[in-house]
Short mmCIF file of C-alpha atoms (C1' of nucleotides) in Angstrom, two decimals:
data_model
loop_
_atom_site.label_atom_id
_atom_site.label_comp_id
_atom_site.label_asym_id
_atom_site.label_seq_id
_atom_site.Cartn_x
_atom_site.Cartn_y
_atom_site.Cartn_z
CA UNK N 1 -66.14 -201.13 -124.50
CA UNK N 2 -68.23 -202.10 -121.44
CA UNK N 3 -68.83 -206.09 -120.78
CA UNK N 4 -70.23 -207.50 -117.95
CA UNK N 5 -67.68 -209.35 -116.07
CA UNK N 6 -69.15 -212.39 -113.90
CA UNK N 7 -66.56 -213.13 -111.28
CA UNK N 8 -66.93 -208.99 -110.41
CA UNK N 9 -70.34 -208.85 -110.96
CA UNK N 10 -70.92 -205.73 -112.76
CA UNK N 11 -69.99 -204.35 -115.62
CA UNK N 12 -67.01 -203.24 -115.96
CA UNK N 13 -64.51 -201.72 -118.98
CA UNK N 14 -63.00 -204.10 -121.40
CA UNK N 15 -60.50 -202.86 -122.39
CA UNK N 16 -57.42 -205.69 -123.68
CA UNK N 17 -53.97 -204.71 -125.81
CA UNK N 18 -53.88 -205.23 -129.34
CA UNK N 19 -54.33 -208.87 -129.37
CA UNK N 20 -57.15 -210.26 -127.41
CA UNK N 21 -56.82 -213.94 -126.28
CA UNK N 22 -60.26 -215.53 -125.57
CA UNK N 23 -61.26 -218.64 -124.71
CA UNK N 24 -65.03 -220.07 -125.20
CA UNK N 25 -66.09 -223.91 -124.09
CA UNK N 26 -66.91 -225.50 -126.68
CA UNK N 27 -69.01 -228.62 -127.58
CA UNK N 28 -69.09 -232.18 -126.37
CA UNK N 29 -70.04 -233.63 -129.71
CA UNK N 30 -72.24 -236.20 -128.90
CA UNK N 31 -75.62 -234.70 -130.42
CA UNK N 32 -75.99 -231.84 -133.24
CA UNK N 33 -75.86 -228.37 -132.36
CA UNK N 34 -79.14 -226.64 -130.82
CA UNK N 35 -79.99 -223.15 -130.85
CA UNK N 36 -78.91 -222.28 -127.16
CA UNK N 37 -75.16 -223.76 -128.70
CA UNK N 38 -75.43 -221.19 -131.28
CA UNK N 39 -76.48 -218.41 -129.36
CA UNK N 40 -73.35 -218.63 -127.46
CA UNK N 41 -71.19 -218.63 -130.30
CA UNK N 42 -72.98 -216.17 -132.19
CA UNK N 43 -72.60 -213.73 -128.93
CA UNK N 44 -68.56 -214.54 -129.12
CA UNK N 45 -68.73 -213.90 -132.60
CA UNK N 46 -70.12 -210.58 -132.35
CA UNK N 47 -67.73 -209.41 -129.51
CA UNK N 48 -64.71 -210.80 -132.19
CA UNK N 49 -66.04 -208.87 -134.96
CA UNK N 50 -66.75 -205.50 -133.08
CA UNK N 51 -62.77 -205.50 -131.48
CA UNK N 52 -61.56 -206.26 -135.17
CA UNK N 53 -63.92 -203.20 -136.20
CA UNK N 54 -61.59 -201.59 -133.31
CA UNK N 55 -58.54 -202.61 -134.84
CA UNK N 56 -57.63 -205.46 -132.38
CA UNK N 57 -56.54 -209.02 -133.49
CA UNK N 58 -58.37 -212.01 -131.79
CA UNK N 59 -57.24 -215.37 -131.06
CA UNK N 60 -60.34 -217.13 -130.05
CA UNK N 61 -59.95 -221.32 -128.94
CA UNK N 62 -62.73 -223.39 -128.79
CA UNK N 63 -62.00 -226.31 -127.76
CA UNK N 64 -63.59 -230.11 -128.52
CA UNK N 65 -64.41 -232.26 -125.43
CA UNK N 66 -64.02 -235.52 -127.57
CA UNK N 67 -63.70 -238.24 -124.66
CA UNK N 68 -66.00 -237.41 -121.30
CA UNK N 69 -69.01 -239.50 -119.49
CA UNK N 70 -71.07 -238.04 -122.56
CA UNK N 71 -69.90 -238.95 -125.67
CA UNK N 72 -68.56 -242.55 -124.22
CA UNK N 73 -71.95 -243.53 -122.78
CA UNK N 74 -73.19 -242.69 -126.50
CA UNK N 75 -70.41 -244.08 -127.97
CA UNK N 76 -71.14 -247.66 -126.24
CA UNK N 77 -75.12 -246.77 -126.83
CA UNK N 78 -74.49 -246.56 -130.80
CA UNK N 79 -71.75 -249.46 -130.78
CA UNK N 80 -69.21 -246.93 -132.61
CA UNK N 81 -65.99 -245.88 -131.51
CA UNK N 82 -66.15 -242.61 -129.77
CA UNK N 83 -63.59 -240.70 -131.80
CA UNK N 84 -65.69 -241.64 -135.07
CA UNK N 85 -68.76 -240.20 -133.27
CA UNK N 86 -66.63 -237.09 -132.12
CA UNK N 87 -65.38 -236.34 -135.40
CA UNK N 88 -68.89 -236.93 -137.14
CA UNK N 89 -70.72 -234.45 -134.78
CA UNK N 90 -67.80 -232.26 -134.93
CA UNK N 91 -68.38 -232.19 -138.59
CA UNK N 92 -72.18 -231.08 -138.39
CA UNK N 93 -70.74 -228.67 -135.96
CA UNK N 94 -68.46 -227.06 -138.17
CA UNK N 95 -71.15 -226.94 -140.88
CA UNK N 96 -73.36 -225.45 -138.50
CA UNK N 97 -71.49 -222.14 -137.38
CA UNK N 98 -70.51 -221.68 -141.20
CA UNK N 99 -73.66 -221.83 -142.07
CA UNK N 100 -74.29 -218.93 -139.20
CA UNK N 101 -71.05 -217.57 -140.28
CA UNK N 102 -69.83 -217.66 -137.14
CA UNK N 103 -65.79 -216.67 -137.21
CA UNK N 104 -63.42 -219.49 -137.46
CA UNK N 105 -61.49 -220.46 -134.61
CA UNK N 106 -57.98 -219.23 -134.34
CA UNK N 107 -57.62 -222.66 -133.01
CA UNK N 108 -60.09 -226.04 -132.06
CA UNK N 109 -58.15 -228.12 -130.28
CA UNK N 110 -59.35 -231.89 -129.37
CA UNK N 111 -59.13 -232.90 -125.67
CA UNK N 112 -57.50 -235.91 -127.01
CA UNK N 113 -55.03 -234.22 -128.78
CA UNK N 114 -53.74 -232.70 -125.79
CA UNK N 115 -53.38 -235.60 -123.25
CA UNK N 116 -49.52 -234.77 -123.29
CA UNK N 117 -50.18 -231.60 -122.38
CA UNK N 118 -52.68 -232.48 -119.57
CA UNK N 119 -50.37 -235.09 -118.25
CA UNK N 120 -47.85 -232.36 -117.88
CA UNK N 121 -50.36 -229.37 -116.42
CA UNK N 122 -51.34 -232.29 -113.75
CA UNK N 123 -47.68 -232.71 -112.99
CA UNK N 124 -47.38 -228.53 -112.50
CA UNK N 125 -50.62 -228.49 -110.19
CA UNK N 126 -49.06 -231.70 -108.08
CA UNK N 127 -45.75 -230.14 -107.68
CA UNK N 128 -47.41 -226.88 -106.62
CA UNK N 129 -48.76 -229.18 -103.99
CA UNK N 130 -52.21 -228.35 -104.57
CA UNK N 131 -53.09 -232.13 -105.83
CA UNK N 132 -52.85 -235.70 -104.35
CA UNK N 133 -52.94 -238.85 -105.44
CA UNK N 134 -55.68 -241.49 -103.85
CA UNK N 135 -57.91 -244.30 -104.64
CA UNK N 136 -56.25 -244.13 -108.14
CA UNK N 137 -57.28 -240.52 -109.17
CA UNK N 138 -55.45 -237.43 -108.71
CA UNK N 139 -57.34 -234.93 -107.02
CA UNK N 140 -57.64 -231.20 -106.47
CA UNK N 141 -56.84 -230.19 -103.14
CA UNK N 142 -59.38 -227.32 -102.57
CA UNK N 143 -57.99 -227.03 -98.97
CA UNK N 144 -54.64 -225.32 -100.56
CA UNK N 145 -56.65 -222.56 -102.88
CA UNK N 146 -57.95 -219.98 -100.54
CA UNK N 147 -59.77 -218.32 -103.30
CA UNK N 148 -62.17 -221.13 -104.68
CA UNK N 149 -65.72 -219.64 -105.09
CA UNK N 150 -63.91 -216.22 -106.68
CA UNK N 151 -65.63 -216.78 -110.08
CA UNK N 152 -69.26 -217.92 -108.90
CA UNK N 153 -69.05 -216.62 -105.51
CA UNK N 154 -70.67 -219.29 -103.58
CA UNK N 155 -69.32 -219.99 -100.29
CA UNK N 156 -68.01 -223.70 -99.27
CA UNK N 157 -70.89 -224.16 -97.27
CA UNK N 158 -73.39 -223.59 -100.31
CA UNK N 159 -71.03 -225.01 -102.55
CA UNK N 160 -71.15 -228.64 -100.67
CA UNK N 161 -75.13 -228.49 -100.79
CA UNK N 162 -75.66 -227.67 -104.23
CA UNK N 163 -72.79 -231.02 -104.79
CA UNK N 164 -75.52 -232.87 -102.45
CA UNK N 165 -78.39 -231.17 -104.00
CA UNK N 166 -77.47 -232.06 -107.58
CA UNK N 167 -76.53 -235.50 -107.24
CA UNK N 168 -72.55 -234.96 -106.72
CA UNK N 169 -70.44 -236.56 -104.70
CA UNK N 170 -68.88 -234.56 -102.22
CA UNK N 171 -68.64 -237.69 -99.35
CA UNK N 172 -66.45 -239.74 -102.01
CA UNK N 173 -64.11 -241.09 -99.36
CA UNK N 174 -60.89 -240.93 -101.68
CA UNK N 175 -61.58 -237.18 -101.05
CA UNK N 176 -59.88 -234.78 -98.62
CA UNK N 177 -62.36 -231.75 -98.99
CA UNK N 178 -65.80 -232.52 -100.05
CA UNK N 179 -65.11 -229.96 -102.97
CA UNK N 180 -62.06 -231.69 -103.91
CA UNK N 181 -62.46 -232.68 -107.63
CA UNK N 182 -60.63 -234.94 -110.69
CA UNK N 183 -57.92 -233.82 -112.46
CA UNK N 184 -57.48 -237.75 -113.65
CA UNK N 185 -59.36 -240.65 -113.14
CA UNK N 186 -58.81 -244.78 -114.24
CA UNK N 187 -60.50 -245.63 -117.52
CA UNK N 188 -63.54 -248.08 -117.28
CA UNK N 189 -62.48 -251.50 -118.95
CA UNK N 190 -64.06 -250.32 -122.18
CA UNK N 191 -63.22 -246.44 -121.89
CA UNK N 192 -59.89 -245.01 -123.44
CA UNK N 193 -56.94 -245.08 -121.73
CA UNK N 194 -53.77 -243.80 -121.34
CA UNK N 195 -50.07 -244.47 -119.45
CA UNK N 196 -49.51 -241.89 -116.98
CA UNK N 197 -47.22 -241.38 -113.70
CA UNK N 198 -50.38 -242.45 -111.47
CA UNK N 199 -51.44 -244.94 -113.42
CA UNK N 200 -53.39 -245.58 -116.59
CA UNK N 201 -56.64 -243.61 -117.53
CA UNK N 202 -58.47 -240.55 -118.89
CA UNK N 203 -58.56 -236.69 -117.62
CA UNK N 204 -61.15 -235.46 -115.35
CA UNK N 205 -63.67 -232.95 -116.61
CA UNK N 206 -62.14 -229.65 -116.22
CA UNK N 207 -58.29 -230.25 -116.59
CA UNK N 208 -58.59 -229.98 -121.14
CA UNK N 209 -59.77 -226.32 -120.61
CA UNK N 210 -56.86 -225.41 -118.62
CA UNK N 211 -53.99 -227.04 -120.12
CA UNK N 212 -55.67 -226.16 -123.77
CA UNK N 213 -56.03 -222.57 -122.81
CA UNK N 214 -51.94 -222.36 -121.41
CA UNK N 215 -50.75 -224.40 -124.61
CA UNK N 216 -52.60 -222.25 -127.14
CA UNK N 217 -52.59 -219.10 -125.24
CA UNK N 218 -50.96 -217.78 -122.74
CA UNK N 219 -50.94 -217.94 -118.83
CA UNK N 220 -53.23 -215.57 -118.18
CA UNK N 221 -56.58 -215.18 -120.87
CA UNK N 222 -58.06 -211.95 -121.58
CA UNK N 223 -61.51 -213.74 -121.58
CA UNK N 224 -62.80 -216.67 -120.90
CA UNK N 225 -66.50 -217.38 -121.77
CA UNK N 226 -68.97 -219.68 -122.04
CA UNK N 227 -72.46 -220.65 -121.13
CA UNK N 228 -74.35 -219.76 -117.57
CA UNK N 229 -74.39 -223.56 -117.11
CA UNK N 230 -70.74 -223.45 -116.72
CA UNK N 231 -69.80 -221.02 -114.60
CA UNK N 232 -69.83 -223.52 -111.28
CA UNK N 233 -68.46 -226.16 -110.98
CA UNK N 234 -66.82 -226.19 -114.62
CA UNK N 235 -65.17 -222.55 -114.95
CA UNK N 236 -64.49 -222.30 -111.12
CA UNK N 237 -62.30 -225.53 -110.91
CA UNK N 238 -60.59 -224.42 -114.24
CA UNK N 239 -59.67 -221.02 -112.60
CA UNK N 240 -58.29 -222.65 -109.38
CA UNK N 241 -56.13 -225.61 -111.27
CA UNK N 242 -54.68 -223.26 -113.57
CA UNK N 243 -54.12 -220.44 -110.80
CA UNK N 244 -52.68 -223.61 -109.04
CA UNK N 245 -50.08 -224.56 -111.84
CA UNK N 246 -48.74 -221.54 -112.98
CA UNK N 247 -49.02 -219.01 -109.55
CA UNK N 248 -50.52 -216.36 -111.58
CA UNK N 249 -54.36 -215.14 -113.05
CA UNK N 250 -55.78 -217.18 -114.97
CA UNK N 251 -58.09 -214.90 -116.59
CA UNK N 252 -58.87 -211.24 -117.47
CA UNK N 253 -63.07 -211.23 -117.57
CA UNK N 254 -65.66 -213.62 -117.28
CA UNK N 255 -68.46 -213.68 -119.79
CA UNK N 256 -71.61 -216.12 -119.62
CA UNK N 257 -74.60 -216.50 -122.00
CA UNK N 258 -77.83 -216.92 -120.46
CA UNK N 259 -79.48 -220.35 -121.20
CA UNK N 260 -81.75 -220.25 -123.91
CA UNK N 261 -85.65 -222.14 -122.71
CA UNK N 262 -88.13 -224.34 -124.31
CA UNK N 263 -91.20 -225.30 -123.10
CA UNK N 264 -90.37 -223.11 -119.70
CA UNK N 265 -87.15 -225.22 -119.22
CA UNK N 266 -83.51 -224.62 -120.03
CA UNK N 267 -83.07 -226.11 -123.33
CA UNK N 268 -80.64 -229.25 -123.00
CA UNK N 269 -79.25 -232.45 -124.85
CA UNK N 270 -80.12 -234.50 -121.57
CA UNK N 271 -84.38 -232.74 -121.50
CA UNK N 272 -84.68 -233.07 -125.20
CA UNK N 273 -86.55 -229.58 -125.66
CA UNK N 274 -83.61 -228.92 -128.50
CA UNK N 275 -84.30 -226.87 -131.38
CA UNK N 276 -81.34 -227.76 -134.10
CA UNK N 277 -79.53 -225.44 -136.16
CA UNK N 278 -79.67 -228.57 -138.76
CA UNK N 279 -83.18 -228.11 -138.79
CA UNK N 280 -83.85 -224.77 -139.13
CA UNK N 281 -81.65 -224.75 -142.06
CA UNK N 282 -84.24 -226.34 -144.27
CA UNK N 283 -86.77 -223.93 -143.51
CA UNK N 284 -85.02 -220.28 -143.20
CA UNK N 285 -81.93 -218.04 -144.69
CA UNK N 286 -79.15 -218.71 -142.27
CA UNK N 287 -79.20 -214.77 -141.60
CA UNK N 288 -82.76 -215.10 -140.04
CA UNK N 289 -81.98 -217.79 -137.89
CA UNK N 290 -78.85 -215.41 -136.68
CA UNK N 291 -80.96 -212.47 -136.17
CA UNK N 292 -83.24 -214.48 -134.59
CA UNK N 293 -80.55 -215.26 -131.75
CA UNK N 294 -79.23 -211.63 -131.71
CA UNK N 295 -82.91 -209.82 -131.19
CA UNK N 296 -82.47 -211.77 -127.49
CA UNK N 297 -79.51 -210.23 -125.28
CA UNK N 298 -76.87 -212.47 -124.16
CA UNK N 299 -77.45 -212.20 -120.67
CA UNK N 300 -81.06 -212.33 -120.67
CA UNK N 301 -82.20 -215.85 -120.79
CA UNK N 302 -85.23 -216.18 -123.47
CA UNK N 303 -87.63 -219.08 -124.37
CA UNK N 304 -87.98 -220.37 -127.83
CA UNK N 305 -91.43 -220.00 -129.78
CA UNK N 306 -92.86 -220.25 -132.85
CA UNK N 307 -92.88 -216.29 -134.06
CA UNK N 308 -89.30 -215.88 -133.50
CA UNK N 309 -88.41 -217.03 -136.84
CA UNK N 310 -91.07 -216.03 -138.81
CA UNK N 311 -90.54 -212.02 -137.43
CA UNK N 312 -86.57 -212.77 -138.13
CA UNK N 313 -87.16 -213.34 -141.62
CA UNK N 314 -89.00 -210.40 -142.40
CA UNK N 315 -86.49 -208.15 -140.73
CA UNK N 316 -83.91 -209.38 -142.48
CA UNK N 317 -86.39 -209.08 -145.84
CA UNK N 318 -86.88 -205.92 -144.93
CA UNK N 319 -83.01 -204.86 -144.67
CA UNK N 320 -82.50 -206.22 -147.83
CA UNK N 321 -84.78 -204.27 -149.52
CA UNK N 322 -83.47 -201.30 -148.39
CA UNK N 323 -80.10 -202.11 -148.78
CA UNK N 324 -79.95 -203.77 -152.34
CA UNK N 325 -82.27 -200.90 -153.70
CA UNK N 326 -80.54 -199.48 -156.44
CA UNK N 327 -80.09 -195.81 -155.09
CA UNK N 328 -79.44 -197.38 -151.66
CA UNK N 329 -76.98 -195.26 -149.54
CA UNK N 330 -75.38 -197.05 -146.64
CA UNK N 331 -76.39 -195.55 -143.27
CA UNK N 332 -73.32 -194.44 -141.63
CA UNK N 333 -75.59 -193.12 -138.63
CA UNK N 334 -76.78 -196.54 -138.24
CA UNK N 335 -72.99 -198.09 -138.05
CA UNK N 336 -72.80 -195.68 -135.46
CA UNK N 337 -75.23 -196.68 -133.46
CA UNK N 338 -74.52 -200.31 -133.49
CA UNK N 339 -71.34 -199.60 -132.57
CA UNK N 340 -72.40 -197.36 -129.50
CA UNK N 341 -75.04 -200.54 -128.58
CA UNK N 342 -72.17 -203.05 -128.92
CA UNK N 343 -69.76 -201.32 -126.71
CA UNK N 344 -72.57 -201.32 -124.13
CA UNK N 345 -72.36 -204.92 -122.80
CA UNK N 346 -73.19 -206.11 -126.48
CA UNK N 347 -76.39 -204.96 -126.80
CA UNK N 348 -77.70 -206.38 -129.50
CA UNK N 349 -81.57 -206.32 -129.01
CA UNK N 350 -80.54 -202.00 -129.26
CA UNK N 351 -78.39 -202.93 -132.15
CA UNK N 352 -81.40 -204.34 -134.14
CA UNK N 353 -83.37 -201.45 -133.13
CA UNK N 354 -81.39 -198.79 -134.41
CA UNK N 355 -80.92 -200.97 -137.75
CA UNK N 356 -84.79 -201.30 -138.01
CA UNK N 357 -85.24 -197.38 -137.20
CA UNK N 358 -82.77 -196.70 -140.58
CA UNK N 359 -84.31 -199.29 -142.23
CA UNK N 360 -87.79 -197.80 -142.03
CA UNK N 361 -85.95 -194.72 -143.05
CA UNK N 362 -85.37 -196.18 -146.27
CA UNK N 363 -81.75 -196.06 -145.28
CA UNK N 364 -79.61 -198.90 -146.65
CA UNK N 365 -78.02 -200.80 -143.38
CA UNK N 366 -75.51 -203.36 -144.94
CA UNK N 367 -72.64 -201.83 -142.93
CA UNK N 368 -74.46 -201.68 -139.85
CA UNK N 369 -75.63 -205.26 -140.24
CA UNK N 370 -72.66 -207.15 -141.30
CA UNK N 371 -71.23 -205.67 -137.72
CA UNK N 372 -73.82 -208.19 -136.31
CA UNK N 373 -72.43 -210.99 -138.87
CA UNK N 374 -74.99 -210.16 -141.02
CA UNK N 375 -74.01 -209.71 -144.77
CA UNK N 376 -77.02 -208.36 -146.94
CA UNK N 377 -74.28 -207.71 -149.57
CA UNK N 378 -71.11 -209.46 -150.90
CA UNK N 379 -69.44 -212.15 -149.48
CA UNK N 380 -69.64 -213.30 -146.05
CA UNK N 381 -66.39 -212.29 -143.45
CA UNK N 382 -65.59 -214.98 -141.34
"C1'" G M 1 -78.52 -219.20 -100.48
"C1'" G M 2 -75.60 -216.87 -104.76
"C1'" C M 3 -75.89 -214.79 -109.50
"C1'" G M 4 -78.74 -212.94 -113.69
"C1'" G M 5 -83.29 -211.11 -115.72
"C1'" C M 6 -88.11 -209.21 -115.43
"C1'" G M 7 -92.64 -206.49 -113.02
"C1'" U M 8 -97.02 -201.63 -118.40
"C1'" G M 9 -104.40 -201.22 -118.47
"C1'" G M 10 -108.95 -208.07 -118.42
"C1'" C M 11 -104.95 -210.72 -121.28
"C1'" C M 12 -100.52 -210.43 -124.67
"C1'" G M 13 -97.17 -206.72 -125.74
"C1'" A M 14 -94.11 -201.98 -127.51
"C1'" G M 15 -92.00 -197.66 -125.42
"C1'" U M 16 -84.16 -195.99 -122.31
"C1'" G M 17 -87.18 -187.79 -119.01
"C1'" G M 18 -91.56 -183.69 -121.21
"C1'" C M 19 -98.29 -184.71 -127.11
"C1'" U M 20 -97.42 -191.30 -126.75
"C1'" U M 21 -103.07 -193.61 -122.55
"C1'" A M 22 -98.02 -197.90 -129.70
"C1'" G M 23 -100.23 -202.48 -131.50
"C1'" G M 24 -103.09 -207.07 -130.97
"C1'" C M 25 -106.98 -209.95 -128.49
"C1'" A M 26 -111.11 -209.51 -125.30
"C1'" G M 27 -115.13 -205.91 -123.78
"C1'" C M 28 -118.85 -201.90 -124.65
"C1'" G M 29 -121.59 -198.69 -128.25
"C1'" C M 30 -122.79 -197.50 -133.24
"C1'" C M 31 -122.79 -198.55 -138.76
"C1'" C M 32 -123.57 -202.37 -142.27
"C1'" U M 33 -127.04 -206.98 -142.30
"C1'" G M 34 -133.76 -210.04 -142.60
"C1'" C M 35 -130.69 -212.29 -138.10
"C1'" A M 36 -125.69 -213.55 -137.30
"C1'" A M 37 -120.62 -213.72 -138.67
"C1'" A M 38 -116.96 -211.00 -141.10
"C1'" G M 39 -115.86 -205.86 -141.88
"C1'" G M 40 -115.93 -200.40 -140.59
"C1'" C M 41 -116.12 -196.38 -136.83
"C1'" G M 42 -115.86 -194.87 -131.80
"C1'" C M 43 -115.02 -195.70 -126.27
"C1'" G M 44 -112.72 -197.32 -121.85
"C1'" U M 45 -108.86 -199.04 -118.33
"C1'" A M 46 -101.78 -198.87 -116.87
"C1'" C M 47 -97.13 -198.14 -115.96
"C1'" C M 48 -95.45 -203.34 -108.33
"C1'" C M 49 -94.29 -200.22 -103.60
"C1'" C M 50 -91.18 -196.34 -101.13
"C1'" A M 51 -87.59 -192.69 -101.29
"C1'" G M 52 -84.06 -189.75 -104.33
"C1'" U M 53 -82.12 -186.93 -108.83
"C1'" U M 54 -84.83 -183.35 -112.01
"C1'" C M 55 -88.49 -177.67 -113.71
"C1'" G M 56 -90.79 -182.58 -114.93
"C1'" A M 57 -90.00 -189.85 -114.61
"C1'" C M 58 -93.43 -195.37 -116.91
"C1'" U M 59 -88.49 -194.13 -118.60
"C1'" C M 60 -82.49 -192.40 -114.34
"C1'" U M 61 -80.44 -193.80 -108.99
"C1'" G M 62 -81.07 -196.48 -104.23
"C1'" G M 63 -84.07 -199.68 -101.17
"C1'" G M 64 -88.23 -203.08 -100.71
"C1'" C M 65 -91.72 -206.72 -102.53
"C1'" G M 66 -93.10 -210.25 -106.26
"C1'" C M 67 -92.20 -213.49 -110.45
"C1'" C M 68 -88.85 -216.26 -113.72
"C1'" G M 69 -84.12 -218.58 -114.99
"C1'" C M 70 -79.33 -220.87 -113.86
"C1'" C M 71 -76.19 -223.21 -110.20
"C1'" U M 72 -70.88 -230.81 -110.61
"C1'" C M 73 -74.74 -234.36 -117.70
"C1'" C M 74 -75.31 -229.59 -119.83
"C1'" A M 75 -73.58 -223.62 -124.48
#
RNA sequence: GGCGGCGUGGCCGAGUGGCUUAGGCAGCGCCCUGCAAAGGCGCGUACCCCAGUUCGACUCUGGGCGCCGCCUCCA
């Protein structure tokens, strides 16, 4: 198959061994799930269930970013401890992607369940001699990694003005290089802590990612995805750290979802344009609201409105009629062609097309469909 | 600035080489009606620009222009 590939820019074959190893960000669970979180999932799903269909296996981590800035300011905000928030919102998580039946996980690791294994990756980047100790943090020293910008392709120059631009802090003088960022950082007096060889405290944004990705993994990732928002600084520091520690790629292809918009903006926890999963649970079939992400294409950032659902649910009415009829025959044309539209940088808005042509057909489509996680008969696969 | 996407008639919006001037709204004309509305019938207007590929491009390729989105809280 063909999948774009954002640190080449084009798109490019995709073509891994027998077992794929991918790695999507997951959530910080703070806040319940929106539909932009799903869309990104539902997009990984899709690729998982269409190299299975190929005969691959797929070990997919998503990992849990249960102690950052987020979830402790909300933490203090709510007066609960931030590990009973984390593993509340986790929970509506969880229920959520069932509900779109959305692949389990090989694995979901916890960032806090890995602060051994962070402790050690920082120890592999420092004697590497790409970090330093100062002020108290250990930093990235972007001075020693010639190839920062290779996943978003910005140059330093651009890279310290967006920092400015943004609100960063690129003339933090604990810093050697303006782009020089945390791997771990002291804890606030009421923030987590723990012991480590510089000193007590928490890890920095990016490190989990890394060591989580080498611990479940392997050193280098077929795929590593997650969504546009990511790509700099979040995916770009992970790729240099863990190029840092181990000397070798860190991953294989780059995949990004496009940010899904409300209201003309990019829908986010911190805006408050959020459409939850949660909520559109009450109203529609899970299937609609999952056809109602894939009718969009992953890279093509859409905006949210009120027909979306509404023309969901009668597609998927309408492939159930076709497909539970009593004489239905399943369209093996239509498998075909979903197949073909997959394998072409998951194209699932052509997918839908081509299931909607055999539909109005009269063929039945339940093969076709449950390639897009659909299942208009029998159990759900997950 | 980088990356991604888009550019269809007044507006919205399908359509991935060769009757399509899909469809919807608006508009115009007619029918129906005491008048009007609703309804019915009919009509009109397009494919951002420039090259290229081709027998032929709205549809493919390259370039240009324009618009939108994302870019250290963020999937």
């Amino acid at each position: 198959m063909r999948i774009h590939d954002t640190a080449r820019g084009a798109i490019v074959p995709f073509e891994p061994g027998p077992i794929v190893t991918m790695y999507t960000c997951g959530i910080t669970p703070y806040d319940a799930t929106h539909i932009g979180h799903a869309a990104t999932y539902v997009t990984y799903d899709i690729l998982q269930r269409r190299l299975r269909d190929l005969g691959h296996e797929t070990r997919c981590v998503r990992n849990v970013t249960d102690v950052d800035d987020d979830i402790l300011r909300k933490a203090r905000e709510l007066g609960v401890h931030y590990l009973d928030l984390a593993a509340a919102e986790t929970a509506r998580f969880d229920s959520d992607m069932e509900a779109l039946n959305v692949i389990e996980c090989w694995s979901e690791p916890r960032a806090t369940s890995a602060i051994a294994d962070i402790r050690g990756f920082i120890g592999m980047v420092l004697d590497r001699g790409h970090a330093y100790l100062s002020g108290g943090s250990v930093y990235f020293d972007v001075n020693t990694f010639e190839r920062f910008g290779q996943v978003s392709h910005y140059s330093h120059e651009e890279m310290v003005a967006l920092a400015r631009q943004h609100g960063g802090n690129p003339d933090d003088p604990n810093k050697r290089n303006q782009l020089d960022f945390v791997l771990w950082q002291p804890s606030a007096d009421d923030e987590p802590s723990w012991e480590s060889l510089w000193g007590p405290g928490r890890p920095g944004w990016h490190i989990e990612c890394s060591a989580l990705a080498l611990r479940e993994l392997d050193t280098t990732i077929d795929l590593h995805g997650g969504g546009s928002d990511l790509i700099f600084p979040h995916h770009e520091c992970e790729a240099a750290q863990s190029e840092a520690a181990t000397g070798q790629p860190f991953v294989r292809h780059w995949m990004h979802q496009a940010m899904v918009r409300m209201d003309g903006e990019k829908m986010s926890k911190s805006l408050g344009n959020l459409v939850f999963i949660s909520e559109l649970r009450k109203t529609w079939d899970t299937r609609a609201i999952r056809l109602g992400i894939v009718a969009h294409h992953y890279r093509n950032s859409w905006e949210w409105n009120d027909d979306i659902m509404p023309t969901a649910g009668a597609r998927l009415a309408d492939w159930l009629r076709v497909s539970t009829a009593a004489d239905a025959t399943d369209s093996v044309a239509a498998l075909d062609a979903v197949r073909a539209c997959l394998d072409d940088d998951l194209d699932t808005p052509g997918a839908v097309a081509a299931i909607d042509s055999a539909a109005a057909a009269g063929e039945g489509v339940a093969s076709a469909a449950a390639l897009l996680g659909v299942f208009l008969i029998g159990e759900p696969v997950r």
